[in-house]
Short mmCIF file of C-alpha atoms and ligand atoms in Angstrom, two decimals:
data_model
loop_
_atom_site.label_atom_id
_atom_site.label_comp_id
_atom_site.label_asym_id
_atom_site.label_seq_id
_atom_site.Cartn_x
_atom_site.Cartn_y
_atom_site.Cartn_z
CA MET T 13 0.00 0.00 0.00
CA VAL T 14 2.80 2.41 0.98
CA LEU T 15 4.72 1.51 -2.16
CA LEU T 16 1.63 1.94 -4.31
CA ASN T 17 1.07 5.40 -2.82
CA LYS T 18 4.68 6.32 -3.54
CA ILE T 19 4.29 5.33 -7.17
CA LYS T 20 1.00 7.22 -7.38
CA ASN T 21 2.64 10.32 -5.89
CA LYS T 22 5.38 10.10 -8.50
CA LEU T 23 2.81 9.90 -11.25
CA GLY T 24 0.87 12.81 -9.72
CA ILE T 25 -2.24 10.68 -9.35
CA ASN T 26 -2.70 11.32 -5.63
CA TYR T 27 -2.78 15.05 -6.24
CA ARG T 28 -5.53 14.80 -8.80
CA LYS T 29 -7.62 12.00 -7.45
CA LYS T 30 -10.90 12.71 -9.12
CA ARG T 31 -12.43 15.09 -11.61
CA TRP T 32 -13.90 18.04 -9.68
CA PRO T 33 -17.66 17.85 -10.29
CA GLY T 34 -18.60 21.44 -9.40
CA LEU T 35 -19.54 22.77 -5.99
CA ILE T 36 -23.16 21.58 -5.81
CA GLU T 37 -22.15 17.98 -6.40
CA ALA T 38 -19.16 18.29 -4.06
CA TYR T 39 -21.04 19.86 -1.15
CA LYS T 40 -24.62 18.77 -1.81
CA GLN T 41 -25.26 17.58 1.73
CA TYR T 42 -24.86 21.22 2.84
CA LEU T 43 -27.00 22.72 0.06
CA PRO T 44 -30.76 22.97 -0.56
CA VAL T 45 -30.82 20.58 -3.51
CA THR T 46 -32.63 17.28 -4.07
CA LYS T 47 -32.30 14.47 -6.59
CA LYS T 48 -34.83 16.39 -8.68
CA THR T 49 -32.76 19.57 -8.93
CA PRO T 50 -31.35 19.96 -12.44
CA ILE T 51 -27.76 20.96 -11.71
CA ILE T 52 -26.51 23.69 -14.02
CA SER T 53 -22.76 23.72 -13.51
CA LEU T 54 -19.53 24.78 -15.18
CA ASN T 55 -17.50 22.81 -12.61
CA GLU T 56 -17.05 25.99 -10.56
CA GLY T 57 -15.36 26.10 -7.16
CA ASN T 58 -12.23 24.28 -5.99
CA THR T 59 -10.20 27.45 -6.48
CA PRO T 60 -6.64 27.64 -5.14
CA LEU T 61 -5.65 28.98 -1.75
CA ILE T 62 -2.28 30.52 -2.51
CA LEU T 63 0.30 31.35 0.15
CA SER T 64 1.61 34.86 -0.52
CA ASP T 65 5.25 35.24 0.44
CA SER T 66 5.32 38.94 -0.32
CA LEU T 67 2.32 39.72 1.88
CA SER T 68 3.43 37.37 4.65
CA ASN T 69 6.80 39.18 4.69
CA LEU T 70 5.20 42.60 4.48
CA ILE T 71 2.98 41.92 7.50
CA GLY T 72 5.82 40.11 9.30
CA ASN T 73 5.54 38.85 12.89
CA GLU T 74 5.34 35.23 11.67
CA THR T 75 2.06 35.90 9.92
CA LYS T 76 0.97 33.73 7.01
CA VAL T 77 -1.22 35.36 4.39
CA PHE T 78 -3.19 33.18 1.99
CA LEU T 79 -5.16 34.32 -1.04
CA LYS T 80 -8.43 32.62 -1.97
CA TYR T 81 -8.18 33.16 -5.70
CA ASP T 82 -11.82 32.99 -6.73
CA GLY T 83 -11.02 34.82 -9.95
CA LEU T 84 -10.18 31.36 -11.28
CA ASN T 85 -13.83 30.35 -11.46
CA PRO T 86 -15.28 29.62 -14.93
CA THR T 87 -16.48 33.17 -15.61
CA GLY T 88 -13.63 34.71 -13.62
CA SER T 89 -15.34 35.64 -10.37
CA PHE T 90 -16.86 34.25 -7.16
CA LYS T 91 -20.32 34.94 -8.58
CA ASP T 92 -20.23 31.52 -10.26
CA ARG T 93 -20.60 29.89 -6.85
CA GLY T 94 -23.90 31.59 -6.23
CA MET T 95 -25.08 31.42 -9.79
CA THR T 96 -24.81 27.65 -10.17
CA MET T 97 -27.25 27.41 -7.24
CA ALA T 98 -29.57 30.26 -8.26
CA ILE T 99 -29.92 29.07 -11.85
CA SER T 100 -30.33 25.41 -10.90
CA LYS T 101 -33.14 26.33 -8.50
CA ALA T 102 -34.76 28.72 -10.99
CA LYS T 103 -34.80 25.89 -13.52
CA GLU T 104 -36.16 23.45 -10.95
CA GLU T 105 -38.97 25.90 -10.22
CA GLY T 106 -39.82 26.06 -13.92
CA ARG T 107 -38.62 29.59 -14.59
CA GLU T 108 -37.81 30.55 -18.15
CA ALA T 109 -36.06 33.87 -17.54
CA VAL T 110 -33.79 35.46 -14.96
CA ILE T 111 -32.82 39.07 -14.33
CA CYS T 112 -30.17 40.93 -12.37
CA ALA T 113 -28.70 44.36 -11.84
CA SER T 114 -24.95 44.28 -11.96
CA THR T 115 -21.69 46.16 -11.74
CA GLY T 116 -20.47 43.49 -14.19
CA ASN T 117 -19.55 40.17 -12.61
CA THR T 118 -23.05 39.10 -11.66
CA SER T 119 -24.20 39.83 -15.21
CA ALA T 120 -21.41 37.70 -16.68
CA ALA T 121 -22.15 34.77 -14.36
CA ALA T 122 -25.94 35.07 -14.74
CA ALA T 123 -25.63 35.15 -18.53
CA ALA T 124 -23.31 32.13 -18.65
CA TYR T 125 -25.29 29.90 -16.30
CA ALA T 126 -28.74 30.93 -17.55
CA SER T 127 -27.77 30.30 -21.16
CA ARG T 128 -26.23 26.97 -20.22
CA GLY T 129 -29.46 26.02 -18.46
CA GLY T 130 -31.66 27.17 -21.33
CA LEU T 131 -33.08 30.19 -19.47
CA LYS T 132 -33.17 33.71 -20.84
CA PRO T 133 -30.85 36.16 -19.02
CA TYR T 134 -31.74 39.86 -18.76
CA VAL T 135 -29.23 42.22 -17.20
CA LEU T 136 -29.34 45.88 -16.18
CA ILE T 137 -26.00 47.64 -15.91
CA PRO T 138 -24.86 51.20 -15.12
CA GLU T 139 -23.85 52.90 -18.36
CA GLY T 140 -20.10 53.55 -18.55
CA PHE T 141 -19.15 51.80 -15.31
CA VAL T 142 -18.80 48.14 -16.25
CA ALA T 143 -15.27 46.89 -16.96
CA GLN T 144 -14.61 45.79 -20.55
CA GLY T 145 -14.02 42.11 -19.84
CA LYS T 146 -17.32 41.78 -18.00
CA LEU T 147 -19.24 43.55 -20.74
CA ALA T 148 -17.62 41.30 -23.34
CA GLN T 149 -18.72 38.25 -21.35
CA ALA T 150 -22.34 39.37 -20.99
CA LEU T 151 -22.45 40.07 -24.73
CA MET T 152 -20.98 36.70 -25.65
CA TYR T 153 -22.88 34.53 -23.16
CA GLY T 154 -26.18 35.61 -24.65
CA ALA T 155 -27.68 38.14 -22.24
CA GLU T 156 -30.11 40.81 -23.25
CA ILE T 157 -28.36 43.86 -21.83
CA ILE T 158 -30.02 47.09 -20.79
CA SER T 159 -27.51 49.78 -19.93
CA ILE T 160 -29.17 52.52 -17.87
CA ASN T 161 -28.31 56.15 -17.31
CA GLY T 162 -28.09 55.52 -13.60
CA ASN T 163 -25.98 53.63 -11.09
CA PHE T 164 -26.15 50.07 -9.75
CA ASP T 165 -28.49 50.98 -6.90
CA LYS T 166 -31.06 52.35 -9.34
CA ALA T 167 -30.74 49.26 -11.55
CA LEU T 168 -31.32 46.99 -8.55
CA GLU T 169 -34.40 48.94 -7.52
CA ILE T 170 -35.87 48.39 -11.00
CA VAL T 171 -35.11 44.66 -11.24
CA ARG T 172 -36.53 44.05 -7.77
CA ASP T 173 -39.81 45.68 -8.83
CA LEU T 174 -39.82 43.90 -12.18
CA SER T 175 -39.25 40.45 -10.71
CA SER T 176 -41.95 40.92 -8.10
CA GLU T 177 -44.52 41.67 -10.79
CA HIS T 178 -43.47 39.28 -13.55
CA PRO T 179 -42.38 35.62 -13.77
CA ILE T 180 -38.68 36.48 -13.96
CA GLU T 181 -36.36 35.10 -11.29
CA LEU T 182 -34.18 37.69 -9.57
CA VAL T 183 -30.60 36.41 -9.29
CA ASN T 184 -28.97 39.22 -7.31
CA SER T 185 -27.76 38.33 -3.82
CA VAL T 186 -31.22 38.93 -2.34
CA ASN T 187 -31.87 35.51 -3.86
CA PRO T 188 -31.13 33.15 -0.93
CA TYR T 189 -29.71 30.44 -3.20
CA ARG T 190 -26.90 32.78 -4.20
CA ILE T 191 -25.72 32.95 -0.58
CA GLN T 192 -26.03 29.18 -0.25
CA GLY T 193 -23.74 28.58 -3.22
CA GLN T 194 -21.22 31.20 -2.16
CA LYS T 195 -20.82 29.76 1.34
CA THR T 196 -18.89 26.85 -0.19
CA ALA T 197 -15.82 29.08 -0.52
CA ALA T 198 -15.56 29.00 3.30
CA PHE T 199 -15.82 25.19 3.21
CA GLU T 200 -12.94 25.00 0.76
CA ILE T 201 -10.73 27.22 2.91
CA VAL T 202 -11.34 25.00 5.94
CA ASP T 203 -10.79 21.87 3.83
CA ASP T 204 -7.46 23.28 2.62
CA LEU T 205 -6.10 24.64 5.92
CA GLY T 206 -7.72 22.20 8.33
CA TYR T 207 -8.92 25.21 10.36
CA ALA T 208 -10.41 28.66 9.78
CA PRO T 209 -8.06 31.64 9.48
CA ASP T 210 -7.80 34.15 12.35
CA TRP T 211 -8.96 36.86 9.95
CA LEU T 212 -10.90 36.74 6.73
CA CYS T 213 -10.37 39.93 4.70
CA ILE T 214 -12.98 40.51 2.03
CA PRO T 215 -14.22 43.35 -0.20
CA MET T 216 -17.85 44.41 0.25
CA GLY T 217 -20.34 45.77 -2.26
CA ASN T 218 -23.82 44.47 -1.53
CA ALA T 219 -22.29 42.39 1.26
CA GLY T 220 -23.69 39.13 -0.07
CA ASN T 221 -20.31 37.46 -0.06
CA ILE T 222 -19.32 38.35 3.50
CA THR T 223 -22.75 37.06 4.59
CA ALA T 224 -22.17 33.83 2.65
CA TYR T 225 -18.67 33.24 4.06
CA TRP T 226 -19.88 33.75 7.61
CA LEU T 227 -22.74 31.30 7.08
CA GLY T 228 -20.31 28.81 5.56
CA PHE T 229 -17.82 29.11 8.40
CA LYS T 230 -20.52 28.79 11.03
CA GLU T 231 -22.03 25.68 9.46
CA TYR T 232 -18.74 23.95 8.73
CA LEU T 233 -16.86 24.82 11.90
CA LYS T 234 -19.65 24.00 14.31
CA ILE T 235 -19.71 20.34 13.30
CA ARG T 236 -15.91 20.23 13.48
CA ASN T 237 -15.74 22.12 16.77
CA LEU T 238 -13.25 24.64 15.37
CA LYS T 239 -12.78 28.35 16.10
CA LEU T 240 -14.53 30.93 13.91
CA PRO T 241 -12.63 33.70 12.09
CA THR T 242 -12.86 37.46 12.60
CA MET T 243 -14.54 38.97 9.56
CA MET T 244 -12.85 42.07 8.15
CA GLY T 245 -14.89 43.80 5.43
CA PHE T 246 -13.45 46.52 3.21
CA GLN T 247 -15.04 49.14 0.99
CA SER T 248 -13.69 51.95 -1.16
CA GLU T 249 -13.59 55.32 0.55
CA GLY T 250 -15.87 56.91 -2.07
CA SER T 251 -18.32 54.05 -1.79
CA ALA T 252 -18.43 53.06 1.86
CA PRO T 253 -22.07 52.89 3.00
CA LEU T 254 -21.41 50.04 5.42
CA VAL T 255 -18.38 51.67 7.01
CA LYS T 256 -20.13 55.00 7.47
CA ASN T 257 -23.55 53.47 8.13
CA ILE T 258 -25.25 55.72 5.56
CA ILE T 259 -26.65 55.53 2.04
CA VAL T 260 -24.12 56.91 -0.42
CA LYS T 261 -26.07 58.69 -3.16
CA ASP T 262 -23.29 58.97 -5.74
CA PRO T 263 -20.72 56.26 -5.01
CA GLU T 264 -17.38 56.67 -6.77
CA THR T 265 -14.35 54.40 -6.93
CA ILE T 266 -11.85 52.96 -9.37
CA ALA T 267 -13.12 49.56 -8.20
CA THR T 268 -16.32 49.65 -10.28
CA ALA T 269 -17.36 46.19 -9.06
CA ILE T 270 -18.05 47.63 -5.60
CA ARG T 271 -19.40 51.00 -6.71
CA ILE T 272 -22.55 50.43 -4.64
CA GLY T 273 -24.17 53.04 -2.38
CA ASN T 274 -27.05 51.16 -0.77
CA PRO T 275 -26.16 47.51 -0.10
CA VAL T 276 -29.13 45.16 0.04
CA ASN T 277 -27.52 42.92 2.66
CA ARG T 278 -26.80 45.77 5.07
CA GLU T 279 -28.54 44.26 8.09
CA LYS T 280 -27.01 40.82 7.51
CA ALA T 281 -23.56 42.41 7.21
CA LYS T 282 -23.99 44.25 10.51
CA LYS T 283 -24.82 40.95 12.14
CA VAL T 284 -21.70 39.32 10.68
CA LYS T 285 -19.56 42.13 12.05
CA LYS T 286 -21.08 41.85 15.49
CA GLU T 287 -21.08 38.05 15.73
CA SER T 288 -17.50 37.69 14.48
CA LYS T 289 -16.19 40.69 16.45
CA GLY T 290 -15.03 41.98 13.10
CA ASP T 291 -14.59 45.38 11.60
CA PHE T 292 -15.60 47.31 8.47
CA GLN T 293 -13.11 49.84 7.13
CA SER T 294 -12.52 51.84 3.99
CA VAL T 295 -9.48 52.00 1.73
CA THR T 296 -8.63 54.69 -0.79
CA ASP T 297 -8.35 54.08 -4.53
CA GLU T 298 -4.60 54.71 -4.18
CA GLU T 299 -4.32 52.00 -1.53
CA ILE T 300 -6.31 49.63 -3.74
CA ILE T 301 -3.98 50.21 -6.69
CA GLU T 302 -0.93 49.77 -4.46
CA ALA T 303 -2.22 46.35 -3.31
CA TYR T 304 -3.24 45.46 -6.90
CA LYS T 305 0.37 46.00 -7.98
CA ILE T 306 1.90 44.08 -5.05
CA LEU T 307 -0.26 41.06 -5.90
CA ALA T 308 0.52 41.19 -9.61
CA LYS T 309 4.24 41.26 -8.88
CA GLU T 310 3.80 37.91 -7.20
CA GLY T 311 2.01 36.57 -10.28
CA ILE T 312 -1.52 37.05 -9.00
CA PHE T 313 -3.66 39.31 -11.12
CA CYS T 314 -6.97 40.29 -9.56
CA GLU T 315 -9.41 43.07 -10.31
CA PRO T 316 -9.28 46.33 -8.30
CA ALA T 317 -12.30 45.48 -6.11
CA SER T 318 -10.58 42.29 -5.01
CA ALA T 319 -7.38 44.14 -4.13
CA ALA T 320 -9.43 46.09 -1.55
CA SER T 321 -9.19 43.05 0.72
CA VAL T 322 -5.39 43.18 0.57
CA ALA T 323 -5.27 46.98 0.89
CA GLY T 324 -7.36 46.55 4.03
CA LEU T 325 -5.03 43.92 5.42
CA ILE T 326 -1.99 46.16 4.86
CA LYS T 327 -3.77 49.01 6.63
CA ASN T 328 -4.16 46.81 9.70
CA LYS T 329 -0.54 45.61 9.78
CA ASN T 330 0.04 46.83 13.33
CA ARG T 331 -3.11 45.23 14.71
CA ILE T 332 -2.26 41.72 13.61
CA GLN T 333 -1.21 39.30 16.33
CA LYS T 334 1.97 37.29 16.08
CA GLY T 335 1.68 34.07 14.09
CA SER T 336 -1.72 34.93 12.64
CA ARG T 337 -3.20 33.04 9.72
CA ILE T 338 -5.02 35.34 7.35
CA VAL T 339 -7.04 34.74 4.21
CA CYS T 340 -7.72 37.57 1.75
CA VAL T 341 -10.47 36.82 -0.75
CA LEU T 342 -9.62 37.72 -4.33
CA THR T 343 -13.13 37.84 -5.75
CA GLY T 344 -12.42 38.53 -9.43
CA ASN T 345 -9.80 38.03 -12.11
CA GLY T 346 -7.56 40.89 -13.23
CA LEU T 347 -8.41 40.19 -16.87
CA LYS T 348 -11.91 41.47 -16.19
CA ASP T 349 -10.67 45.05 -16.19
CA PRO T 350 -7.80 45.44 -18.66
CA ASP T 351 -8.23 49.22 -18.85
CA CYS T 352 -7.41 49.58 -15.17
CA ALA T 353 -4.23 47.52 -15.58
CA ILE T 354 -3.13 49.45 -18.64
CA LYS T 355 -3.59 52.77 -16.82
CA ASN T 356 -2.10 51.71 -13.49
CA ASN T 357 1.19 49.86 -13.76
CA ASP T 358 4.91 50.40 -13.35
CA ALA T 359 5.91 48.40 -16.41
CA ILE T 360 8.75 49.32 -18.72
CA PHE T 361 6.93 49.34 -22.06
CA LYS T 362 8.79 50.66 -25.07
CA LYS T 363 6.80 51.18 -28.23
CA ASN T 364 7.52 51.70 -31.94
CA ILE T 365 10.92 50.08 -31.72
CA ASP T 366 12.98 49.42 -34.83
CA PRO T 367 13.07 45.59 -35.07
CA SER T 368 16.81 45.06 -35.39
CA LEU T 369 18.86 42.75 -33.20
CA LYS T 370 21.43 45.49 -32.71
CA ASN T 371 18.88 48.04 -31.61
CA ILE T 372 17.10 45.71 -29.19
CA THR T 373 20.37 44.46 -27.72
CA LYS T 374 21.26 48.07 -27.04
CA ILE T 375 17.90 48.80 -25.45
CA LEU T 376 18.32 45.81 -23.13
CA GLY T 377 21.75 47.13 -22.15
CA TYR T 378 23.83 44.17 -23.26
C1 LIG H 417 -14.98 41.38 -7.94
O1 LIG H 417 -21.46 42.02 -10.13
O2 LIG H 417 -22.32 43.44 -7.14
O3 LIG H 417 -20.33 42.27 -1.29
O4 LIG H 417 -23.18 43.22 -9.65
O5 LIG H 417 -17.68 41.86 -8.54
O6 LIG H 417 -21.21 40.20 -2.36
O7 LIG H 417 -21.66 42.42 -3.36
C2 LIG H 417 -20.22 42.57 -7.72
C3 LIG H 417 -19.65 42.56 -6.51
C4 LIG H 417 -16.48 42.02 -4.67
C5 LIG H 417 -18.70 42.57 -3.80
N1 LIG H 417 -15.62 41.76 -5.64
O8 LIG H 417 -19.41 41.42 -3.41
C6 LIG H 417 -22.11 42.70 -9.34
C7 LIG H 417 -21.60 42.95 -7.98
C8 LIG H 417 -16.00 41.70 -6.93
C9 LIG H 417 -17.34 41.93 -7.26
C10 LIG H 417 -17.81 42.28 -4.95
C11 LIG H 417 -18.26 42.25 -6.25
P1 LIG H 417 -20.73 41.58 -2.55
#
């Protein structure tokens, strides 16, 4: 047996035991599905938990910082976790159409999963404030897109009214199945580490994800008798309704994914903060970009909203206890927002160069 395992290790078989079936199949005993639920999946979930040497060193004091890289989901964001559940249940309930308001990622995920399940996706987005990659996805995945002269909060107000009056399923995070699917990210972290981190740092927009993680940790840790994490939620300074406990009428931030002034999960988020003895703080756009660059220089490209979790961690450097284990959630892939990367980098990028070996050798300094 030992010998067989050694051979299997050599062949890499033990590291890739089984094809990952998607998160509903993997965690179905924790999810509201039955044998009758038609599972609409793109094999989402099972994203890597990456140890960051640069952040661990930056924080110091024997801290280990891990990144839950959920930008590696099939449509490039954590929204896939919630959407596989929401669309599967909408299909089970006989719905033919779904709708959402979105700063971009929800629309991409809704479009992909709805189309895959044979449902019609409608999406409302704020004109001019959806990153290019996300828009390209919604266009390609087959959504009918309505771009409004208004922000996300206005779009959400409209889709909530629409879905209450017509047979269209709402797939924003007010849909409880979204939260159910998203809680599996917490399960994966505990499966990977064998415990929960001391802190979970996470960006907040509508605060669906922080609600989902907390639910996931509570459910998974209770049965294992393990300690719960402290939940640290971060928003952009120009878009910080949960930090300031107000409605922000005209939210502004470079992190368009979290450009949200009136989060629907406000009360749930407050409860998470209280129960976990956590904190909500804001970070500036400059701090977000700084964190975005630090991550990329370690090979991890996330979108600006995701970097808010790391910016927040860095801000709290002096509060972190010795030997802490911290997880920062990277909610979306950097490729979602190429314009932001092209405008905010420290690269050496020389253009219009004469293509001669001599010239290029000289440029490189050899
Ligand atoms: C990359 O796509 O609200 O606190 O419409 O895309 O659960 O809202 C996106 C939110 C964090 C915030 N990171 O999550 C949408 C949308 C990224 C995001 C958030 C979003 P919530």
